Amino acid sequence: TCMPTTKHHLTKGKDFLNGNSGSDLFLAPLVGGKPTLTGMDVLNGKAGFDRLVATFAGDSLAPRLKNIETAVLTRRDGQDCSLDLAHATALTNLVLKAFKDNLAISHASHLETVSIIRAGAVDFVINGADLAKVHHLKLSLSHVANAEIDILASSVQQDYQTIELTLNHAAVTLGGSAMAETLVIHAKGKGLNYLYFNQTDAQTLVSKIVIDGSGDLTLNRPAGLPDLVTIDASKATCAITTVIDSPDLILYKGSQGADNIKIVDIGGDSLHKALVSLGKGDDLISAISYTFNGDVIAVNGGAGHDTISLYGGMLHSDGMIRSVEEWDIGFASGIYHLAGSGAE
């Protein structure tokens, strides 16, 4: 039989609370407008799966938690704040609700999941001094408007193997000195999701982006990821909007929805031997001042009614563009040779 969850209530004074061998829930609401969770409290969940649910007030918090795996923090103040997890090393799951101002999280190397719910245009800084302890970080953002998440490491460059990002009605900028080889994006919700990359972080090392889900996604300016090689949205049923201008990108696999892809000439032999392979939807490819030829880029429109719209430049397809039903050259200027392109 399962043991019932034991509830522990914090007070305005110093609390020294111990859990039992089952699941424990530590509750720390505001009392008289003052927080009951402070750095003076010592909470020990002991065995079992234990949670802390607290209201975070004031400009800083350094909780003393032992054997507590999950913390849910709701923000009430409208000011910048900091969260120090140096004395909460068992904490792996952090949920942040209703944050309207910037939050800096330090000593966060043990976190495996960070969920942000109903936040405003704020900056979340997750600073893990030694990311070698955790190789996979999950970030979940629901109803988040124009927030930025900066993931930082120590002065020695260290990265996650995978960052898993769930977006549900979220607009987020991802930056910081620590990143991952693979970025997995789960796009949810009926509205648009937006993901931007902070291009000032040149050391960002994402080489592969994998997208799934049914929520439409705008992936903005992946040129901020200088080592990006693959974008794979083949398992997504949503529509993807993105710009292909990363210098090392060699493969884009489109979603099953109606993708909107812009291919931008960024000079040199960029995008050489790249393949854009689209899915089932009615896709639009906009080529902006770009030269297509067999050594540069190939396009396969896949199923659906697909369109290429030209905005200048020179085009030599020579059979490297397949299954594209419509060509729009109303804004184009230059030389075009469509032999073997499959254009109708």
PDB file of N, CA, C and O in Angstrom, residues 246-318:
ATOM      1  N   SER A 246      22.650  29.410 -41.545  1.00  0.00           N
ATOM      2  CA  SER A 246      23.765  28.954 -40.726  1.00  0.00           C
ATOM      3  C   SER A 246      24.869  28.444 -41.645  1.00  0.00           C
ATOM      4  O   SER A 246      24.609  27.657 -42.561  1.00  0.00           O
ATOM      5  N   PRO A 247      26.099  28.858 -41.453  1.00  0.00           N
ATOM      6  CA  PRO A 247      27.149  28.555 -42.418  1.00  0.00           C
ATOM      7  C   PRO A 247      27.451  27.080 -42.613  1.00  0.00           C
ATOM      8  O   PRO A 247      27.933  26.687 -43.672  1.00  0.00           O
ATOM      9  N   ASP A 248      27.175  26.238 -41.604  1.00  0.00           N
ATOM     10  CA  ASP A 248      27.510  24.822 -41.720  1.00  0.00           C
ATOM     11  C   ASP A 248      26.286  23.926 -41.862  1.00  0.00           C
ATOM     12  O   ASP A 248      26.415  22.705 -41.832  1.00  0.00           O
ATOM     13  N   LEU A 249      25.094  24.514 -41.997  1.00  0.00           N
ATOM     14  CA  LEU A 249      23.888  23.695 -42.090  1.00  0.00           C
ATOM     15  C   LEU A 249      23.894  22.889 -43.383  1.00  0.00           C
ATOM     16  O   LEU A 249      24.044  23.442 -44.471  1.00  0.00           O
ATOM     17  N   ILE A 250      23.726  21.571 -43.286  1.00  0.00           N
ATOM     18  CA  ILE A 250      23.743  20.725 -44.470  1.00  0.00           C
ATOM     19  C   ILE A 250      22.436  19.964 -44.662  1.00  0.00           C
ATOM     20  O   ILE A 250      22.239  19.357 -45.703  1.00  0.00           O
ATOM     21  N   LEU A 251      21.518  19.976 -43.671  1.00  0.00           N
ATOM     22  CA  LEU A 251      20.276  19.237 -43.820  1.00  0.00           C
ATOM     23  C   LEU A 251      19.147  19.926 -43.063  1.00  0.00           C
ATOM     24  O   LEU A 251      19.272  20.202 -41.874  1.00  0.00           O
ATOM     25  N   TYR A 252      18.053  20.202 -43.767  1.00  0.00           N
ATOM     26  CA  TYR A 252      16.812  20.642 -43.137  1.00  0.00           C
ATOM     27  C   TYR A 252      15.726  19.661 -43.543  1.00  0.00           C
ATOM     28  O   TYR A 252      15.436  19.506 -44.741  1.00  0.00           O
ATOM     29  N   LYS A 253      15.108  18.980 -42.582  1.00  0.00           N
ATOM     30  CA  LYS A 253      14.009  18.050 -42.828  1.00  0.00           C
ATOM     31  C   LYS A 253      12.742  18.703 -42.305  1.00  0.00           C
ATOM     32  O   LYS A 253      12.604  18.944 -41.103  1.00  0.00           O
ATOM     33  N   GLY A 254      11.805  19.002 -43.198  1.00  0.00           N
ATOM     34  CA  GLY A 254      10.631  19.767 -42.841  1.00  0.00           C
ATOM     35  C   GLY A 254       9.591  18.976 -42.074  1.00  0.00           C
ATOM     36  O   GLY A 254       9.644  17.742 -41.963  1.00  0.00           O
ATOM     37  N   SER A 255       8.611  19.701 -41.541  1.00  0.00           N
ATOM     38  CA  SER A 255       7.550  19.101 -40.748  1.00  0.00           C
ATOM     39  C   SER A 255       6.438  18.586 -41.662  1.00  0.00           C
ATOM     40  O   SER A 255       6.482  18.732 -42.887  1.00  0.00           O
ATOM     41  N   GLN A 256       5.392  18.035 -41.047  1.00  0.00           N
ATOM     42  CA  GLN A 256       4.222  17.591 -41.792  1.00  0.00           C
ATOM     43  C   GLN A 256       3.226  18.731 -42.012  1.00  0.00           C
ATOM     44  O   GLN A 256       2.196  18.542 -42.657  1.00  0.00           O
ATOM     45  N   GLY A 257       3.520  19.886 -41.436  1.00  0.00           N
ATOM     46  CA  GLY A 257       2.671  21.050 -41.612  1.00  0.00           C
ATOM     47  C   GLY A 257       3.144  21.916 -42.760  1.00  0.00           C
ATOM     48  O   GLY A 257       3.994  21.529 -43.568  1.00  0.00           O
ATOM     49  N   ALA A 258       2.590  23.139 -42.849  1.00  0.00           N
ATOM     50  CA  ALA A 258       2.935  24.082 -43.906  1.00  0.00           C
ATOM     51  C   ALA A 258       4.121  24.924 -43.449  1.00  0.00           C
ATOM     52  O   ALA A 258       3.958  25.924 -42.755  1.00  0.00           O
ATOM     53  N   ASP A 259       5.319  24.531 -43.851  1.00  0.00           N
ATOM     54  CA  ASP A 259       6.522  25.246 -43.433  1.00  0.00           C
ATOM     55  C   ASP A 259       6.730  26.502 -44.274  1.00  0.00           C
ATOM     56  O   ASP A 259       6.327  26.574 -45.441  1.00  0.00           O
ATOM     57  N   ASN A 260       7.378  27.485 -43.653  1.00  0.00           N
ATOM     58  CA  ASN A 260       7.746  28.729 -44.325  1.00  0.00           C
ATOM     59  C   ASN A 260       9.242  28.920 -44.122  1.00  0.00           C
ATOM     60  O   ASN A 260       9.693  29.288 -43.035  1.00  0.00           O
ATOM     61  N   ILE A 261      10.014  28.665 -45.169  1.00  0.00           N
ATOM     62  CA  ILE A 261      11.464  28.636 -45.063  1.00  0.00           C
ATOM     63  C   ILE A 261      12.064  29.758 -45.902  1.00  0.00           C
ATOM     64  O   ILE A 261      11.741  29.900 -47.090  1.00  0.00           O
ATOM     65  N   LYS A 262      12.929  30.555 -45.296  1.00  0.00           N
ATOM     66  CA  LYS A 262      13.682  31.575 -46.022  1.00  0.00           C
ATOM     67  C   LYS A 262      15.131  31.132 -46.134  1.00  0.00           C
ATOM     68  O   LYS A 262      15.751  30.749 -45.142  1.00  0.00           O
ATOM     69  N   ILE A 263      15.652  31.175 -47.354  1.00  0.00           N
ATOM     70  CA  ILE A 263      17.053  30.837 -47.589  1.00  0.00           C
ATOM     71  C   ILE A 263      17.764  32.123 -47.956  1.00  0.00           C
ATOM     72  O   ILE A 263      17.428  32.781 -48.942  1.00  0.00           O
ATOM     73  N   VAL A 264      18.740  32.498 -47.137  1.00  0.00           N
ATOM     74  CA  VAL A 264      19.384  33.797 -47.265  1.00  0.00           C
ATOM     75  C   VAL A 264      20.845  33.602 -47.643  1.00  0.00           C
ATOM     76  O   VAL A 264      21.556  32.797 -47.025  1.00  0.00           O
ATOM     77  N   ASP A 265      21.309  34.338 -48.651  1.00  0.00           N
ATOM     78  CA  ASP A 265      22.711  34.283 -49.046  1.00  0.00           C
ATOM     79  C   ASP A 265      23.531  35.075 -48.035  1.00  0.00           C
ATOM     80  O   ASP A 265      23.352  36.269 -47.866  1.00  0.00           O
ATOM     81  N   ILE A 266      24.445  34.398 -47.358  1.00  0.00           N
ATOM     82  CA  ILE A 266      25.306  35.091 -46.393  1.00  0.00           C
ATOM     83  C   ILE A 266      26.739  35.134 -46.879  1.00  0.00           C
ATOM     84  O   ILE A 266      27.670  35.365 -46.128  1.00  0.00           O
ATOM     85  N   GLY A 267      26.955  34.888 -48.171  1.00  0.00           N
ATOM     86  CA  GLY A 267      28.271  35.075 -48.753  1.00  0.00           C
ATOM     87  C   GLY A 267      29.114  33.828 -48.785  1.00  0.00           C
ATOM     88  O   GLY A 267      28.882  32.859 -48.081  1.00  0.00           O
ATOM     89  N   GLY A 268      30.140  33.860 -49.660  1.00  0.00           N
ATOM     90  CA  GLY A 268      31.077  32.752 -49.745  1.00  0.00           C
ATOM     91  C   GLY A 268      30.417  31.488 -50.263  1.00  0.00           C
ATOM     92  O   GLY A 268      29.469  31.514 -51.035  1.00  0.00           O
ATOM     93  N   ASP A 269      30.938  30.345 -49.813  1.00  0.00           N
ATOM     94  CA  ASP A 269      30.366  29.072 -50.247  1.00  0.00           C
ATOM     95  C   ASP A 269      29.476  28.492 -49.155  1.00  0.00           C
ATOM     96  O   ASP A 269      29.377  27.287 -49.005  1.00  0.00           O
ATOM     97  N   SER A 270      28.848  29.352 -48.385  1.00  0.00           N
ATOM     98  CA  SER A 270      27.969  28.909 -47.311  1.00  0.00           C
ATOM     99  C   SER A 270      26.852  28.033 -47.861  1.00  0.00           C
ATOM    100  O   SER A 270      26.416  28.190 -49.001  1.00  0.00           O
ATOM    101  N   LEU A 271      26.384  27.099 -47.030  1.00  0.00           N
ATOM    102  CA  LEU A 271      25.315  26.186 -47.380  1.00  0.00           C
ATOM    103  C   LEU A 271      25.680  25.286 -48.560  1.00  0.00           C
ATOM    104  O   LEU A 271      24.820  24.821 -49.283  1.00  0.00           O
ATOM    105  N   HIS A 272      26.966  25.048 -48.762  1.00  0.00           N
ATOM    106  CA  HIS A 272      27.360  24.181 -49.858  1.00  0.00           C
ATOM    107  C   HIS A 272      26.859  22.761 -49.601  1.00  0.00           C
ATOM    108  O   HIS A 272      26.946  22.244 -48.503  1.00  0.00           O
ATOM    109  N   LYS A 273      26.290  22.165 -50.645  1.00  0.00           N
ATOM    110  CA  LYS A 273      25.770  20.809 -50.612  1.00  0.00           C
ATOM    111  C   LYS A 273      24.710  20.617 -49.519  1.00  0.00           C
ATOM    112  O   LYS A 273      24.605  19.567 -48.914  1.00  0.00           O
ATOM    113  N   ALA A 274      23.945  21.642 -49.292  1.00  0.00           N
ATOM    114  CA  ALA A 274      22.860  21.535 -48.318  1.00  0.00           C
ATOM    115  C   ALA A 274      21.627  20.943 -48.983  1.00  0.00           C
ATOM    116  O   ALA A 274      21.403  21.108 -50.178  1.00  0.00           O
ATOM    117  N   LEU A 275      20.804  20.247 -48.186  1.00  0.00           N
ATOM    118  CA  LEU A 275      19.576  19.636 -48.664  1.00  0.00           C
ATOM    119  C   LEU A 275      18.413  20.145 -47.826  1.00  0.00           C
ATOM    120  O   LEU A 275      18.427  20.046 -46.605  1.00  0.00           O
ATOM    121  N   VAL A 276      17.397  20.693 -48.510  1.00  0.00           N
ATOM    122  CA  VAL A 276      16.149  21.075 -47.870  1.00  0.00           C
ATOM    123  C   VAL A 276      15.106  20.064 -48.314  1.00  0.00           C
ATOM    124  O   VAL A 276      14.704  20.035 -49.480  1.00  0.00           O
ATOM    125  N   SER A 277      14.667  19.218 -47.403  1.00  0.00           N
ATOM    126  CA  SER A 277      13.715  18.155 -47.708  1.00  0.00           C
ATOM    127  C   SER A 277      12.443  18.422 -46.923  1.00  0.00           C
ATOM    128  O   SER A 277      12.417  18.282 -45.694  1.00  0.00           O
ATOM    129  N   LEU A 278      11.382  18.820 -47.636  1.00  0.00           N
ATOM    130  CA  LEU A 278      10.156  19.240 -46.974  1.00  0.00           C
ATOM    131  C   LEU A 278       9.171  18.086 -46.842  1.00  0.00           C
ATOM    132  O   LEU A 278       9.338  17.036 -47.453  1.00  0.00           O
ATOM    133  N   GLY A 279       8.128  18.293 -46.026  1.00  0.00           N
ATOM    134  CA  GLY A 279       7.210  17.210 -45.688  1.00  0.00           C
ATOM    135  C   GLY A 279       5.907  17.265 -46.454  1.00  0.00           C
ATOM    136  O   GLY A 279       5.854  17.614 -47.637  1.00  0.00           O
ATOM    137  N   LYS A 280       4.797  16.968 -45.741  1.00  0.00           N
ATOM    138  CA  LYS A 280       3.504  16.782 -46.382  1.00  0.00           C
ATOM    139  C   LYS A 280       2.736  18.075 -46.634  1.00  0.00           C
ATOM    140  O   LYS A 280       1.777  18.090 -47.396  1.00  0.00           O
ATOM    141  N   GLY A 281       3.092  19.152 -45.986  1.00  0.00           N
ATOM    142  CA  GLY A 281       2.290  20.367 -46.059  1.00  0.00           C
ATOM    143  C   GLY A 281       2.505  21.150 -47.333  1.00  0.00           C
ATOM    144  O   GLY A 281       3.355  20.821 -48.173  1.00  0.00           O
ATOM    145  N   ASP A 282       1.715  22.231 -47.483  1.00  0.00           N
ATOM    146  CA  ASP A 282       1.881  23.172 -48.591  1.00  0.00           C
ATOM    147  C   ASP A 282       2.939  24.189 -48.166  1.00  0.00           C
ATOM    148  O   ASP A 282       2.643  25.173 -47.477  1.00  0.00           O
ATOM    149  N   ASP A 283       4.164  23.965 -48.570  1.00  0.00           N
ATOM    150  CA  ASP A 283       5.304  24.713 -48.043  1.00  0.00           C
ATOM    151  C   ASP A 283       5.669  25.883 -48.944  1.00  0.00           C
ATOM    152  O   ASP A 283       5.442  25.858 -50.165  1.00  0.00           O
ATOM    153  N   LEU A 284       6.262  26.911 -48.326  1.00  0.00           N
ATOM    154  CA  LEU A 284       6.756  28.084 -49.049  1.00  0.00           C
ATOM    155  C   LEU A 284       8.242  28.237 -48.773  1.00  0.00           C
ATOM    156  O   LEU A 284       8.668  28.269 -47.616  1.00  0.00           O
ATOM    157  N   ILE A 285       9.020  28.331 -49.862  1.00  0.00           N
ATOM    158  CA  ILE A 285      10.457  28.588 -49.747  1.00  0.00           C
ATOM    159  C   ILE A 285      10.733  29.938 -50.379  1.00  0.00           C
ATOM    160  O   ILE A 285      10.423  30.153 -51.553  1.00  0.00           O
ATOM    161  N   SER A 286      11.294  30.845 -49.622  1.00  0.00           N
ATOM    162  CA  SER A 286      11.660  32.164 -50.136  1.00  0.00           C
ATOM    163  C   SER A 286      13.165  32.225 -50.267  1.00  0.00           C
ATOM    164  O   SER A 286      13.889  32.057 -49.279  1.00  0.00           O
ATOM    165  N   ALA A 287      13.651  32.449 -51.501  1.00  0.00           N
ATOM    166  CA  ALA A 287      15.082  32.569 -51.745  1.00  0.00           C
ATOM    167  C   ALA A 287      15.407  34.044 -51.914  1.00  0.00           C
ATOM    168  O   ALA A 287      14.938  34.689 -52.852  1.00  0.00           O
ATOM    169  N   ILE A 288      16.198  34.571 -50.984  1.00  0.00           N
ATOM    170  CA  ILE A 288      16.478  36.003 -50.951  1.00  0.00           C
ATOM    171  C   ILE A 288      17.927  36.236 -51.359  1.00  0.00           C
ATOM    172  O   ILE A 288      18.860  35.898 -50.623  1.00  0.00           O
ATOM    173  N   SER A 289      18.119  36.812 -52.567  1.00  0.00           N
ATOM    174  CA  SER A 289      19.457  37.110 -53.074  1.00  0.00           C
ATOM    175  C   SER A 289      20.355  35.891 -52.965  1.00  0.00           C
ATOM    176  O   SER A 289      21.478  35.970 -52.468  1.00  0.00           O
ATOM    177  N   TYR A 290      19.841  34.762 -53.432  1.00  0.00           N
ATOM    178  CA  TYR A 290      20.603  33.527 -53.267  1.00  0.00           C
ATOM    179  C   TYR A 290      20.858  32.880 -54.612  1.00  0.00           C
ATOM    180  O   TYR A 290      20.029  32.935 -55.509  1.00  0.00           O
ATOM    181  N   THR A 291      22.012  32.255 -54.763  1.00  0.00           N
ATOM    182  CA  THR A 291      22.357  31.524 -55.965  1.00  0.00           C
ATOM    183  C   THR A 291      22.184  30.037 -55.711  1.00  0.00           C
ATOM    184  O   THR A 291      22.899  29.451 -54.911  1.00  0.00           O
ATOM    185  N   PHE A 292      21.218  29.414 -56.381  1.00  0.00           N
ATOM    186  CA  PHE A 292      21.022  27.968 -56.286  1.00  0.00           C
ATOM    187  C   PHE A 292      21.862  27.301 -57.380  1.00  0.00           C
ATOM    188  O   PHE A 292      21.832  27.732 -58.523  1.00  0.00           O
ATOM    189  N   ASN A 293      22.560  26.264 -57.058  1.00  0.00           N
ATOM    190  CA  ASN A 293      23.118  25.394 -58.079  1.00  0.00           C
ATOM    191  C   ASN A 293      23.427  24.064 -57.437  1.00  0.00           C
ATOM    192  O   ASN A 293      23.293  23.886 -56.226  1.00  0.00           O
ATOM    193  N   GLY A 294      23.834  23.100 -58.235  1.00  0.00           N
ATOM    194  CA  GLY A 294      24.005  21.742 -57.726  1.00  0.00           C
ATOM    195  C   GLY A 294      25.043  21.629 -56.641  1.00  0.00           C
ATOM    196  O   GLY A 294      25.017  20.695 -55.840  1.00  0.00           O
ATOM    197  N   ASP A 295      25.997  22.552 -56.576  1.00  0.00           N
ATOM    198  CA  ASP A 295      27.041  22.484 -55.556  1.00  0.00           C
ATOM    199  C   ASP A 295      26.641  23.216 -54.278  1.00  0.00           C
ATOM    200  O   ASP A 295      27.369  23.156 -53.294  1.00  0.00           O
ATOM    201  N   VAL A 296      25.529  23.927 -54.327  1.00  0.00           N
ATOM    202  CA  VAL A 296      25.176  24.760 -53.183  1.00  0.00           C
ATOM    203  C   VAL A 296      23.989  24.192 -52.419  1.00  0.00           C
ATOM    204  O   VAL A 296      24.087  23.905 -51.242  1.00  0.00           O
ATOM    205  N   ILE A 297      22.847  24.003 -53.066  1.00  0.00           N
ATOM    206  CA  ILE A 297      21.672  23.606 -52.312  1.00  0.00           C
ATOM    207  C   ILE A 297      20.706  22.822 -53.204  1.00  0.00           C
ATOM    208  O   ILE A 297      20.582  23.108 -54.404  1.00  0.00           O
ATOM    209  N   ALA A 298      20.085  21.812 -52.626  1.00  0.00           N
ATOM    210  CA  ALA A 298      19.072  21.027 -53.316  1.00  0.00           C
ATOM    211  C   ALA A 298      17.787  21.096 -52.512  1.00  0.00           C
ATOM    212  O   ALA A 298      17.816  21.125 -51.285  1.00  0.00           O
ATOM    213  N   VAL A 299      16.645  21.114 -53.214  1.00  0.00           N
ATOM    214  CA  VAL A 299      15.342  21.220 -52.559  1.00  0.00           C
ATOM    215  C   VAL A 299      14.448  20.089 -53.046  1.00  0.00           C
ATOM    216  O   VAL A 299      14.323  19.855 -54.255  1.00  0.00           O
ATOM    217  N   ASN A 300      13.823  19.398 -52.116  1.00  0.00           N
ATOM    218  CA  ASN A 300      12.784  18.418 -52.424  1.00  0.00           C
ATOM    219  C   ASN A 300      11.524  18.849 -51.697  1.00  0.00           C
ATOM    220  O   ASN A 300      11.465  18.834 -50.464  1.00  0.00           O
ATOM    221  N   GLY A 301      10.506  19.241 -52.469  1.00  0.00           N
ATOM    222  CA  GLY A 301       9.300  19.779 -51.858  1.00  0.00           C
ATOM    223  C   GLY A 301       8.442  18.743 -51.155  1.00  0.00           C
ATOM    224  O   GLY A 301       7.609  19.102 -50.329  1.00  0.00           O
ATOM    225  N   GLY A 302       8.624  17.466 -51.463  1.00  0.00           N
ATOM    226  CA  GLY A 302       7.809  16.433 -50.833  1.00  0.00           C
ATOM    227  C   GLY A 302       6.363  16.520 -51.275  1.00  0.00           C
ATOM    228  O   GLY A 302       6.041  17.012 -52.358  1.00  0.00           O
ATOM    229  N   ALA A 303       5.447  16.016 -50.456  1.00  0.00           N
ATOM    230  CA  ALA A 303       4.024  16.049 -50.774  1.00  0.00           C
ATOM    231  C   ALA A 303       3.467  17.458 -50.571  1.00  0.00           C
ATOM    232  O   ALA A 303       4.140  18.350 -50.049  1.00  0.00           O
ATOM    233  N   GLY A 304       2.227  17.657 -50.967  1.00  0.00           N
ATOM    234  CA  GLY A 304       1.604  18.967 -50.830  1.00  0.00           C
ATOM    235  C   GLY A 304       1.913  19.852 -52.022  1.00  0.00           C
ATOM    236  O   GLY A 304       2.656  19.492 -52.940  1.00  0.00           O
ATOM    237  N   HIS A 305       1.337  21.049 -52.028  1.00  0.00           N
ATOM    238  CA  HIS A 305       1.559  22.033 -53.089  1.00  0.00           C
ATOM    239  C   HIS A 305       2.606  23.021 -52.584  1.00  0.00           C
ATOM    240  O   HIS A 305       2.334  23.856 -51.721  1.00  0.00           O
ATOM    241  N   ASP A 306       3.803  22.949 -53.133  1.00  0.00           N
ATOM    242  CA  ASP A 306       4.940  23.723 -52.616  1.00  0.00           C
ATOM    243  C   ASP A 306       5.315  24.828 -53.585  1.00  0.00           C
ATOM    244  O   ASP A 306       5.193  24.689 -54.808  1.00  0.00           O
ATOM    245  N   THR A 307       5.792  25.941 -53.020  1.00  0.00           N
ATOM    246  CA  THR A 307       6.093  27.134 -53.810  1.00  0.00           C
ATOM    247  C   THR A 307       7.487  27.632 -53.479  1.00  0.00           C
ATOM    248  O   THR A 307       7.888  27.666 -52.314  1.00  0.00           O
ATOM    249  N   ILE A 308       8.231  28.031 -54.522  1.00  0.00           N
ATOM    250  CA  ILE A 308       9.470  28.774 -54.334  1.00  0.00           C
ATOM    251  C   ILE A 308       9.234  30.196 -54.799  1.00  0.00           C
ATOM    252  O   ILE A 308       8.762  30.427 -55.921  1.00  0.00           O
ATOM    253  N   SER A 309       9.553  31.157 -53.944  1.00  0.00           N
ATOM    254  CA  SER A 309       9.409  32.566 -54.260  1.00  0.00           C
ATOM    255  C   SER A 309      10.796  33.185 -54.317  1.00  0.00           C
ATOM    256  O   SER A 309      11.573  33.076 -53.362  1.00  0.00           O
ATOM    257  N   LEU A 310      11.112  33.834 -55.458  1.00  0.00           N
ATOM    258  CA  LEU A 310      12.460  34.355 -55.680  1.00  0.00           C
ATOM    259  C   LEU A 310      12.483  35.862 -55.459  1.00  0.00           C
ATOM    260  O   LEU A 310      11.620  36.590 -55.945  1.00  0.00           O
ATOM    261  N   TYR A 311      13.495  36.322 -54.754  1.00  0.00           N
ATOM    262  CA  TYR A 311      13.654  37.744 -54.439  1.00  0.00           C
ATOM    263  C   TYR A 311      15.014  38.244 -54.901  1.00  0.00           C
ATOM    264  O   TYR A 311      15.735  38.894 -54.171  1.00  0.00           O
ATOM    265  N   GLY A 312      15.412  37.919 -56.108  1.00  0.00           N
ATOM    266  CA  GLY A 312      16.682  38.416 -56.606  1.00  0.00           C
ATOM    267  C   GLY A 312      17.729  37.329 -56.630  1.00  0.00           C
ATOM    268  O   GLY A 312      17.571  36.243 -56.085  1.00  0.00           O
ATOM    269  N   GLY A 313      18.837  37.604 -57.312  1.00  0.00           N
ATOM    270  CA  GLY A 313      19.936  36.654 -57.367  1.00  0.00           C
ATOM    271  C   GLY A 313      19.905  35.845 -58.648  1.00  0.00           C
ATOM    272  O   GLY A 313      19.236  36.162 -59.615  1.00  0.00           O
ATOM    273  N   MET A 314      20.652  34.756 -58.665  1.00  0.00           N
ATOM    274  CA  MET A 314      20.812  33.925 -59.844  1.00  0.00           C
ATOM    275  C   MET A 314      20.432  32.500 -59.495  1.00  0.00           C
ATOM    276  O   MET A 314      20.803  31.984 -58.441  1.00  0.00           O
ATOM    277  N   LEU A 315      19.691  31.824 -60.345  1.00  0.00           N
ATOM    278  CA  LEU A 315      19.226  30.470 -60.063  1.00  0.00           C
ATOM    279  C   LEU A 315      19.657  29.522 -61.170  1.00  0.00           C
ATOM    280  O   LEU A 315      19.403  29.766 -62.341  1.00  0.00           O
ATOM    281  N   HIS A 316      20.332  28.452 -60.802  1.00  0.00           N
ATOM    282  CA  HIS A 316      20.647  27.359 -61.714  1.00  0.00           C
ATOM    283  C   HIS A 316      20.222  26.079 -61.018  1.00  0.00           C
ATOM    284  O   HIS A 316      20.966  25.535 -60.209  1.00  0.00           O
ATOM    285  N   SER A 317      19.031  25.563 -61.309  1.00  0.00           N
ATOM    286  CA  SER A 317      18.551  24.395 -60.572  1.00  0.00           C
ATOM    287  C   SER A 317      19.104  23.101 -61.132  1.00  0.00           C
ATOM    288  O   SER A 317      19.527  22.230 -60.399  1.00  0.00           O
ATOM    289  N   ASP A 318      19.080  22.944 -62.490  1.00  0.00           N
ATOM    290  CA  ASP A 318      19.636  21.774 -63.152  1.00  0.00           C
ATOM    291  C   ASP A 318      19.237  20.471 -62.471  1.00  0.00           C
ATOM    292  O   ASP A 318      20.067  19.615 -62.167  1.00  0.00           O
TER     293      ASP A 318
END
